[in-house]
Amino acid sequence: MAAPDHIAVERSADAGPAGDLPSPAGSGTIRRRARRRAEDRIKNGSLRARFRRDWQLLLMTVPAIGLLLLFHYVPLLGNVIAFQDYSPYVGVKDSPWVGMSNFQWLMFDESFWDATLNTLSITTFQLIFYFPLPILLAILLDSVVRPRLRLFIQGIVYMPHFFSWVLVVTLFQQMFGGAGLLAQILRDHGFAGVDIMTNPDTFILLVTAETVWKDAGWGTIIFLAALAAINPHLYEAAAVDGASRWRRLWHITLPGLRPVFVLLLILRLGDALNVGFEQFFLQRDAVGRDAAEVLDTFMYWRTLLTGEWSYGAAAGLVKGVAGLILILIANKVAHRFGEQGIYKRS
Amino acid sequence: MTMPAWAERPTRFGASVKGLVLALIVAAVLFPIYMVVLTSLSTQEAVSKAGGLVTVPGELSFAAYEQLFAGGVVTRSIGVSLGVTGVGTLLSLTVTVLAAYGLSRPGSLLHRPMLFLVLLTFLFGPGMIPSYLLVSSLGLIDSYWALILPTAVTAFNLVVMRAFFMNIPEEVTDSARIDGASEFRILWRIVLPMSKGVTAVIGLFYAVGYWNAFFNATLYLNDNTKWPLQVVLRQFVLQGQSMFVGQTGDTAVGGHALPPSLAIQMAIVTLALIPVLVIYPFVQKHFTKGVIIGAVKG
């Protein structure tokens, strides 16, 4: 088998099979160095000279930064109420401080742990049954040779991503609900009707199916870009050396997709405590708390609706900090495996 | 057909399996939409004959739409949704384009801290409770601005746009700068015309976000006369609540409140679908790898 050697040679010449994608070393480093040199040149000069040169750029950035500060960072600071017994009538300044007691309550709150467990089992389930689908679909789409047909199919499968969750849940209800098409057909043929939309036992399948319908197509876009960036000479060389279709898939296509795959996996793992709020918010009542309560809906029903602000902020803070830790760990692991991860090791 | 010479011809079996799978996938996306639109256009008789949702075209009518557009809850909610989407998208796009350009030159004054501020929002969300408390303390409860301002800037969109601007060679803008053009002028006259595709895509992302916004509306709007279409959709279709078609939607008005007929329900669903279906084909061609790769690198 000469194929692997061949590929290795190609790789060193082309800075990675993925061509355009971030490569471990090579051209990326040089580009970065050039950019830093340019930066240094720009940075020279006194503060006043730089302000005179850059004030317009600063002015342009102010509205966005202002909005982010107000609606992202101010609420972040607002999390201090997690350590208080906050009452809106008294305000943040005068509400009594209670230390960690909200967190202690949370640790003994069974419904909090139930919601956490639900969230994590849905994440795990979707990691196995949803996460690989966009890759498979992308490889399938990539194998459609006729460009117009391919563009058409892409257009169709991307589309549901742009529908709201209300719409998606409604469409599923019309297909699989108690008065939906499936029940209608079953009844016409003398069977008992089904109502998948209210069955807690199959709820995890239902939400995963909804997620697949809505987002599996859109998820391919990033893999299609990675596939397009793979150097076609690699395939040709491998084919000439006698590698079969499947071998080429295994030795060229999949390695070419790996950086993107790892990146998305990290993002998903870091986001493990988020399973999408609206989807569950909309279906929680129909299915019941036991199956459909996730962390976000827990916060809404248990605290926002009852006005237990401090308790809800504590739950949010726990979730946020846990999510942050998860993403940092996932990134560390990626670095250990020699992948780029989300941010660079500077 | 551009099949490279070295590739083996696909077997007939392989090709037909592939074709079948792709056809099924396309059908799975299109069929529910087809069924909903068809039912919304069917007469009451056609709906009862089908025993519910209509899958085979029968007698058609626009009665459901005529009733919905006679005024009342749905008409008003479409107005609200269109207004929020229009104003919100314009604001978001303006703010995002400006900031993306303002942050596109590494080494400019305060570039690093400001970029850091933007990127950090990826790692840590503000949390539901504090956000609610902030919006309510700003007095935005029951204001349409509550649907716009908190989500006006998305760091992701900003970063994608910035990555795109950074790929424009500096020589292009430098000559204008030497001629004394202001940065605003350079952005408007040179950079934006070169970035129509990415602007269209980001605009679509924002517009779809506003059109689809549901939870913020249920959270921040207590006044049900201000509800956008998505909330109405949930109320009357998903939950099947009674409504007064052609009336104000105010339950204090006398008369019979009936759950809306299936055709009317499906007409509401269709109305929520239409803007996406209409705008989408024009923007789809810009979903090029450039936009997305930019996102990965950012």
XYZ file of C-alpha atoms in Angstrom:
644
model
C 0.000 0.000 0.000
C 1.701 3.134 -1.144
C -1.275 5.387 -0.603
C -0.532 6.631 2.924
C 2.992 7.732 1.969
C 1.646 9.551 -0.963
C -0.853 11.375 1.159
C 1.819 12.328 3.658
C 3.864 13.962 0.925
C 0.871 15.860 -0.358
C 0.020 17.027 3.082
C 3.370 18.651 3.792
C 3.252 20.413 0.457
C -0.265 21.700 0.855
C -0.377 22.551 4.541
C -3.038 20.069 5.517
C -5.673 18.197 3.572
C -8.259 20.776 4.416
C -6.397 23.444 2.497
C -8.061 26.602 3.640
C -8.949 25.526 7.137
C -6.727 26.513 10.024
C -3.667 24.330 9.850
C -1.510 23.442 12.840
C 1.566 25.287 11.617
C 2.819 26.352 8.233
C 1.227 29.269 6.480
C -0.903 30.246 9.455
C 2.100 31.099 11.600
C 3.642 33.220 8.907
C 0.431 35.086 8.358
C 0.036 35.682 12.057
C 3.560 37.046 12.283
C 2.929 39.421 9.401
C -0.238 40.603 11.031
C 1.550 41.231 14.317
C 4.179 43.285 12.516
C 1.462 45.381 10.943
C -0.149 45.760 14.336
C 3.085 46.992 15.865
C 3.449 49.553 13.133
C -0.081 50.775 13.744
C 0.404 50.870 17.498
C 3.326 53.294 17.314
C 2.689 56.860 18.202
C 1.347 58.645 21.221
C -2.093 58.034 22.626
C -3.297 61.349 21.313
C -2.017 60.642 17.801
C -3.707 57.259 17.863
C -6.940 58.780 19.057
C -6.805 61.369 16.309
C -6.327 58.584 13.799
C -8.836 56.076 15.204
C -11.638 58.141 16.732
C -14.010 57.330 13.901
C -13.483 53.607 14.340
C -14.101 54.013 18.065
C -17.272 55.963 17.424
C -18.525 53.204 15.132
C -17.984 50.570 17.770
C -19.653 52.481 20.585
C -23.334 51.573 19.876
C -22.669 47.833 19.748
C -20.440 47.886 22.797
C -23.015 49.978 24.602
C -25.804 47.522 23.857
C -23.671 44.562 24.897
C -22.623 46.293 28.103
C -26.203 47.174 28.964
C -27.942 43.949 28.031
C -25.182 41.443 28.631
C -22.762 42.728 31.244
C -25.161 44.651 33.465
C -27.372 41.544 33.933
C -24.180 39.599 34.560
C -23.509 41.906 37.488
C -27.163 41.584 38.418
C -26.355 38.021 39.407
C -25.234 39.374 42.808
C -28.855 38.984 43.853
C -28.103 35.257 44.025
C -26.352 36.083 47.302
C -29.225 38.197 48.555
C -32.814 37.854 49.537
C -33.773 40.186 46.753
C -37.028 42.030 46.596
C -37.834 44.355 43.701
C -39.494 46.794 46.103
C -36.302 47.264 48.062
C -33.825 47.096 45.191
C -30.416 45.485 44.835
C -28.719 48.013 47.103
C -30.882 47.461 50.159
C -31.846 43.809 49.890
C -30.357 41.768 52.725
C -27.297 39.638 52.040
C -27.753 35.968 52.782
C -24.454 34.478 51.677
C -24.663 31.064 50.112
C -28.015 30.050 51.490
C -29.783 30.176 48.095
C -27.179 27.782 46.769
C -27.630 25.499 49.753
C -31.366 25.362 49.126
C -30.654 24.600 45.504
C -28.409 21.675 46.359
C -31.239 20.065 48.309
C -33.908 20.874 45.742
C -34.959 17.654 44.106
C -36.688 19.355 41.196
C -33.451 21.159 40.378
C -31.585 17.855 40.148
C -34.402 16.296 38.146
C -34.152 19.146 35.658
C -30.370 18.767 35.524
C -30.694 15.053 34.931
C -33.261 15.594 32.171
C -31.040 18.179 30.543
C -27.987 15.950 30.597
C -29.801 12.876 29.337
C -31.277 14.842 26.442
C -27.837 16.250 25.617
C -26.290 12.784 25.710
C -29.046 11.276 23.621
C -28.748 13.987 21.013
C -24.974 13.755 21.005
C -25.347 10.156 19.872
C -28.402 10.345 17.636
C -28.350 13.889 16.297
C -24.775 15.106 16.284
C -23.351 12.721 13.617
C -26.276 13.244 11.228
C -25.101 16.510 9.639
C -21.785 14.856 8.770
C -23.502 11.919 7.077
C -25.888 14.229 5.278
C -23.025 16.477 4.177
C -21.102 13.538 2.733
C -24.256 12.405 0.962
C -24.933 15.892 -0.423
C -21.313 16.281 -1.443
C -21.615 13.149 -3.557
C -24.404 14.682 -5.635
C -22.491 15.633 -8.727
C -24.991 17.757 -10.644
C -24.541 21.286 -9.236
C -28.082 22.530 -9.767
C -29.710 19.492 -8.215
C -27.338 19.793 -5.308
C -28.114 23.461 -4.783
C -31.816 22.668 -4.874
C -31.554 19.940 -2.234
C -29.340 22.150 -0.086
C -31.895 24.911 -0.317
C -34.643 22.588 0.859
C -32.795 21.031 3.773
C -31.473 24.352 5.112
C -34.923 25.877 5.186
C -36.442 24.498 8.428
C -33.596 26.110 10.364
C -35.319 29.420 9.743
C -38.680 28.359 11.128
C -39.524 29.266 14.691
C -39.878 26.624 17.361
C -43.554 27.469 17.670
C -43.929 26.636 14.022
C -41.887 23.429 14.202
C -43.776 22.144 17.225
C -47.045 23.055 15.537
C -46.080 21.160 12.396
C -45.130 18.117 14.479
C -48.401 18.356 16.313
C -50.263 18.357 13.011
C -48.344 15.272 11.917
C -48.146 13.246 15.132
C -50.543 14.812 17.625
C -53.827 13.364 18.836
C -55.700 15.055 15.974
C -52.777 14.846 13.595
C -52.258 13.079 10.331
C -50.759 9.901 11.765
C -53.622 9.405 14.213
C -56.059 10.219 11.428
C -54.607 7.532 9.155
C -54.477 4.964 11.955
C -58.114 5.589 12.829
C -59.150 5.324 9.189
C -57.633 1.850 9.153
C -59.338 0.781 12.327
C -56.470 1.173 14.762
C -56.484 3.201 17.917
C -55.159 6.711 17.438
C -51.857 7.736 18.968
C -50.717 10.978 20.487
C -46.966 11.145 20.451
C -47.010 14.800 21.474
C -48.190 14.063 25.005
C -46.364 10.823 25.721
C -43.610 11.354 28.293
C -41.975 8.001 27.565
C -41.140 8.862 23.984
C -40.530 12.548 24.611
C -36.775 12.309 24.175
C -37.302 10.760 20.736
C -39.791 13.453 19.840
C -37.540 16.390 20.723
C -34.627 14.752 18.943
C -36.755 14.198 15.838
C -37.792 17.838 15.955
C -34.197 18.943 16.277
C -33.193 16.711 13.386
C -35.975 18.082 11.200
C -35.149 21.667 12.037
C -31.372 21.721 12.152
C -29.689 18.644 10.649
C -29.787 20.217 7.191
C -28.391 23.540 8.327
C -25.723 21.709 10.288
C -24.277 20.351 7.048
C -23.233 23.775 5.814
C -20.041 23.876 7.813
C -19.089 20.325 6.857
C -19.809 21.011 3.189
C -17.421 23.949 3.387
C -14.786 21.699 4.946
C -15.380 19.068 2.265
C -15.006 21.644 -0.478
C -11.674 22.665 1.014
C -10.184 19.184 0.730
C -7.627 19.088 -2.039
C -9.127 16.994 -4.890
C -5.647 15.805 -5.889
C -5.619 13.730 -2.740
C -8.593 11.733 -4.001
C -7.085 11.361 -7.414
C -3.735 10.217 -6.081
C -5.382 7.737 -3.756
C -7.620 6.410 -6.524
C -4.674 5.967 -8.857
C -2.924 4.039 -6.107
C -5.925 1.738 -5.945
C -7.759 3.028 -2.891
C -11.441 2.140 -3.088
C -14.286 4.594 -2.534
C -14.619 3.606 1.117
C -10.907 3.763 1.742
C -10.821 7.261 0.325
C -13.710 8.208 2.587
C -11.880 6.826 5.584
C -8.389 8.154 4.844
C -9.122 11.485 3.184
C -12.664 12.717 3.733
C -13.019 11.978 7.433
C -9.579 13.342 8.411
C -10.424 16.459 6.423
C -13.573 16.943 8.489
C -11.889 16.324 11.814
C -10.959 19.895 12.822
C -14.519 21.114 12.270
C -15.944 18.056 13.965
C -13.806 18.580 17.047
C -14.643 22.268 17.140
C -18.370 21.606 17.043
C -18.065 18.815 19.567
C -16.325 21.139 22.010
C -18.941 23.795 21.494
C -21.692 21.240 22.075
C -20.063 19.812 25.180
C -19.493 23.265 26.563
C -23.145 23.908 25.889
C -24.248 20.638 27.482
C -26.540 22.395 29.945
C -28.426 24.160 27.159
C -30.832 22.054 25.163
C -32.822 24.921 23.714
C -35.311 26.724 25.825
C -38.312 27.440 23.606
C -38.657 23.876 22.378
C -39.139 22.647 25.927
C -41.061 25.648 27.130
C -43.659 24.958 24.435
C -44.049 21.252 25.166
C -43.593 21.041 28.896
C -47.274 21.334 29.722
C -48.378 18.737 27.201
C -45.847 16.133 28.289
C -45.464 16.929 31.929
C -42.696 18.061 34.195
C -41.119 14.675 34.790
C -39.911 14.272 31.242
C -39.799 17.786 29.887
C -38.427 19.954 32.687
C -34.942 21.120 31.758
C -32.774 23.650 33.567
C -34.036 26.670 31.651
C -37.690 25.800 32.073
C -37.016 25.049 35.725
C -35.751 28.579 36.162
C -38.758 30.020 34.408
C -41.468 28.114 36.220
C -39.902 27.586 39.576
C -38.536 31.075 40.078
C -39.510 33.677 37.514
C -43.217 32.947 37.690
C -43.206 32.701 41.464
C -41.051 35.786 41.932
C -38.250 33.968 43.754
C -35.681 36.093 41.998
C -32.685 35.312 44.148
C -33.265 31.604 43.948
C -33.567 31.749 40.158
C -30.425 33.850 39.856
C -28.593 31.286 41.979
C -29.752 28.492 39.680
C -28.728 30.541 36.645
C -25.332 31.250 38.145
C -24.716 27.593 38.921
C -25.659 26.706 35.385
C -23.508 29.451 33.880
C -20.423 28.602 35.919
C -20.829 24.888 35.229
C -21.148 25.647 31.513
C -18.024 27.793 31.594
C -16.060 25.043 33.332
C -17.308 22.508 30.780
C -16.198 24.604 27.838
C -12.764 25.250 29.356
C -12.286 21.540 30.014
C -13.429 20.588 26.513
C -11.019 23.078 25.026
C -8.145 21.796 27.151
C -8.852 18.256 26.021
C -8.887 19.399 22.395
C -5.509 21.046 22.816
C -4.139 17.906 24.373
C -5.205 15.980 21.284
C -3.417 18.493 19.110
C -6.532 20.187 17.804
C -7.074 23.910 17.659
C -10.121 24.212 19.839
C -12.107 27.413 20.093
C -9.389 29.750 21.183
C -5.698 29.479 20.573
C -3.026 28.694 23.088
C -1.410 32.096 22.986
C -22.002 15.903 -15.095
C -18.490 16.597 -14.012
C -17.224 13.244 -12.921
C -13.440 13.081 -12.672
C -11.849 10.514 -14.948
C -10.302 8.505 -12.121
C -13.529 7.918 -10.221
C -15.306 4.616 -10.649
C -18.778 4.758 -12.145
C -21.426 4.471 -9.456
C -23.304 1.193 -9.492
C -26.935 1.360 -10.460
C -27.926 -0.005 -7.056
C -25.830 2.551 -5.195
C -27.178 5.404 -7.253
C -30.795 4.427 -6.737
C -30.393 3.999 -2.977
C -28.808 7.421 -2.818
C -31.557 8.941 -4.922
C -34.229 7.379 -2.776
C -32.671 8.607 0.473
C -32.337 12.142 -0.875
C -35.909 12.116 -2.172
C -37.182 10.981 1.216
C -35.259 13.732 2.979
C -36.643 16.396 0.653
C -40.156 14.993 1.078
C -39.821 14.985 4.865
C -39.139 18.711 4.776
C -41.701 19.679 2.171
C -44.643 17.421 2.984
C -45.734 19.032 6.293
C -45.522 22.459 4.692
C -47.546 21.304 1.683
C -50.170 19.766 3.930
C -50.545 22.874 6.061
C -50.812 25.246 3.128
C -53.282 22.974 1.334
C -55.490 22.623 4.400
C -55.520 26.379 4.897
C -56.783 26.775 1.337
C -59.472 24.093 1.559
C -63.176 24.618 2.085
C -64.873 23.418 5.251
C -66.378 20.498 3.278
C -63.021 19.415 1.935
C -61.608 19.460 5.473
C -64.456 17.379 6.888
C -64.287 14.956 3.964
C -60.588 14.397 4.604
C -61.406 13.891 8.292
C -58.862 16.519 9.267
C -55.750 17.549 7.423
C -56.064 17.622 3.662
C -53.399 15.819 1.668
C -55.141 15.505 -1.688
C -56.250 18.786 -3.232
C -60.044 19.127 -3.267
C -62.200 22.204 -3.343
C -60.147 25.319 -2.655
C -61.097 28.641 -1.128
C -59.540 31.698 0.443
C -62.259 31.933 3.089
C -59.852 31.366 5.989
C -57.583 34.176 4.898
C -60.482 36.505 4.267
C -61.705 35.921 7.793
C -58.260 36.417 9.294
C -57.618 39.616 7.393
C -60.999 41.077 8.245
C -59.245 42.648 11.221
C -58.732 41.427 14.752
C -56.057 39.501 16.584
C -54.207 37.964 13.690
C -54.161 41.014 11.448
C -52.861 43.101 14.304
C -50.235 40.555 15.321
C -48.898 40.430 11.772
C -48.544 44.189 11.886
C -46.648 43.939 15.174
C -44.369 41.206 13.859
C -43.610 43.059 10.640
C -42.923 46.277 12.522
C -40.650 44.681 15.099
C -38.835 42.735 12.382
C -38.366 45.779 10.174
C -37.193 48.194 12.856
C -35.160 45.548 14.666
C -33.356 44.307 11.577
C -32.484 47.819 10.481
C -31.141 48.698 13.900
C -29.243 45.428 14.355
C -27.700 45.533 10.924
C -26.603 49.153 11.301
C -25.051 48.625 14.708
C -23.397 45.361 13.656
C -21.933 46.677 10.406
C -20.535 49.756 12.146
C -18.954 47.761 14.948
C -17.646 45.061 12.618
C -15.876 47.720 10.594
C -14.724 49.589 13.682
C -13.131 46.425 14.992
C -11.670 45.286 11.687
C -8.269 46.933 12.090
C -6.090 45.195 14.683
C -3.901 47.604 16.553
C -6.329 50.507 16.483
C -7.059 52.262 19.729
C -8.830 50.020 22.297
C -9.214 47.319 19.651
C -8.176 44.485 21.930
C -10.315 45.231 24.990
C -13.389 45.906 22.895
C -12.980 42.711 20.883
C -12.448 40.824 24.113
C -15.682 42.262 25.454
C -17.529 40.996 22.396
C -15.958 37.541 22.399
C -16.491 37.017 26.107
C -20.254 37.070 25.578
C -19.855 33.688 23.862
C -18.663 32.092 27.053
C -21.157 33.348 29.541
C -24.803 34.275 29.042
C -26.379 36.950 31.215
C -28.972 34.660 32.747
C -32.724 34.768 32.477
C -33.626 36.311 35.825
C -31.180 39.236 35.831
C -32.105 40.002 32.212
C -35.749 40.139 33.115
C -35.055 42.377 36.090
C -32.988 44.714 33.932
C -35.632 45.014 31.225
C -38.310 45.661 33.799
C -36.221 48.238 35.658
C -35.633 50.053 32.364
C -39.418 50.337 32.118
C -39.569 48.304 28.937
C -42.294 45.905 30.054
C -45.113 46.089 27.519
C -42.895 48.061 25.165
C -41.963 46.757 21.725
C -38.396 47.832 22.448
C -38.191 44.914 24.875
C -38.380 42.658 21.836
C -35.623 44.520 20.031
C -32.966 45.994 22.292
C -31.896 42.954 24.380
C -31.220 40.901 21.242
C -30.116 43.758 19.004
C -26.464 42.705 18.795
C -25.446 39.091 18.418
C -21.746 38.550 18.975
C -21.743 35.716 16.454
C -23.047 37.917 13.629
C -20.639 40.670 14.588
C -17.675 38.300 14.464
C -18.697 36.815 11.102
C -19.037 40.252 9.608
C -15.759 41.417 11.042
C -13.939 38.379 9.658
C -15.341 39.237 6.263
C -14.261 42.886 6.457
C -10.786 41.866 7.552
C -10.379 39.817 4.398
C -10.798 42.907 2.230
C -7.252 43.903 1.280
C -6.137 47.096 2.965
C -4.819 48.534 -0.307
C -8.427 48.954 -1.421
C -9.319 51.285 1.409
C -5.912 52.902 1.816
C -6.133 54.890 -1.391
C -9.453 56.389 -0.328
C -7.965 57.199 3.063
C -5.051 59.040 1.428
C -7.556 61.040 -0.574
C -9.032 62.176 2.715
C -12.212 60.123 2.835
C -13.660 59.600 6.303
C -14.004 56.080 7.703
C -17.786 56.341 7.437
C -17.485 57.202 3.781
C -15.072 54.352 3.135
C -17.434 51.919 4.825
C -20.462 53.182 2.932
C -18.903 53.657 -0.488
C -16.250 50.942 -0.704
C -16.545 48.259 1.948
C -20.307 47.742 2.022
C -20.730 47.445 -1.754
C -18.074 44.722 -1.655
C -19.942 42.905 1.112
C -23.473 42.615 -0.220
C -23.584 38.856 0.237
C -22.508 38.763 3.847
C -24.750 41.737 4.658
C -27.723 39.923 3.138
C -26.997 36.774 5.132
C -26.526 38.601 8.431
C -29.636 40.640 7.679
C -31.575 37.430 7.148
C -30.258 35.994 10.433
C -31.430 39.061 12.316
C -34.751 39.311 10.486
C -35.543 35.656 11.097
C -34.594 36.081 14.735
C -37.051 38.952 15.164
C -39.813 37.325 13.153
C -39.497 34.107 15.135
C -39.029 35.735 18.544
C -41.476 34.138 20.864
C -40.279 33.811 24.405
C -39.262 37.427 24.941
C -42.738 38.450 23.849
C -44.441 36.158 26.363
C -42.017 37.345 29.029
C -42.085 41.082 28.456
C -45.526 41.763 26.968
C -48.417 41.331 29.368
C -50.768 43.257 27.140
C -52.198 40.717 24.727
C -53.132 43.354 22.178
C -49.414 43.771 21.559
C -48.664 40.139 20.844
C -46.636 39.279 17.766
C -47.673 36.504 15.396
C -45.651 33.710 17.021
C -47.444 34.160 20.326
C -50.796 34.195 18.559
C -49.771 31.046 16.716
C -49.039 29.301 19.961
C -52.187 30.486 21.646
C -54.717 29.624 18.987
C -53.113 26.765 17.109
C -50.816 24.911 19.455
C -53.065 25.368 22.445
C -56.290 25.596 20.442
C -57.754 28.416 22.494
C -60.930 30.129 21.477
C -60.702 33.243 19.435
C -62.985 35.771 17.879
C -62.233 35.816 14.231
C -62.836 39.200 12.714
C -63.156 40.852 16.095
C -60.798 42.574 18.398
C -59.792 39.462 20.228
C -61.001 41.068 23.389
C -62.899 38.370 25.245
C -65.103 40.984 26.875
C -66.941 41.357 23.580
C -70.069 39.247 23.520
C -70.826 36.427 21.113
C -69.659 32.858 20.714
C -66.007 32.131 21.131
C -65.136 29.026 19.204
C -61.838 27.306 18.739
C -60.784 28.400 15.270
C -61.503 25.931 12.487
C -58.675 23.808 11.180
C -58.437 25.819 7.967
C -58.061 29.021 9.960
C -55.468 27.463 12.232
C -53.488 26.310 9.234
C -53.843 29.733 7.653
C -52.157 31.237 10.730
C -49.357 28.676 10.402
C -48.988 29.554 6.729
C -48.809 33.253 7.500
C -45.970 32.566 9.910
C -44.182 30.577 7.209
C -44.598 32.921 4.273
C -42.019 35.645 4.988
C -39.311 33.047 5.477
C -40.319 31.238 2.291
C -40.356 34.494 0.324
C -37.059 36.039 1.440
C -35.098 32.839 1.767
C -34.439 32.004 -1.932
C -32.880 35.422 -2.505
C -30.438 35.004 0.328
C -29.732 31.308 -0.023
C -27.216 31.798 -2.810
C -25.033 33.780 -0.423
C -24.665 30.971 2.089
C -21.271 30.408 0.578
C -18.435 28.792 2.338
C -16.869 32.227 2.709
C -19.383 33.363 5.288
C -19.227 30.195 7.272
C -15.498 29.639 7.140
C -15.149 33.206 8.322
C -17.205 32.216 11.317
C -14.972 29.258 12.096
C -11.809 31.263 11.923
C -13.169 34.211 13.901
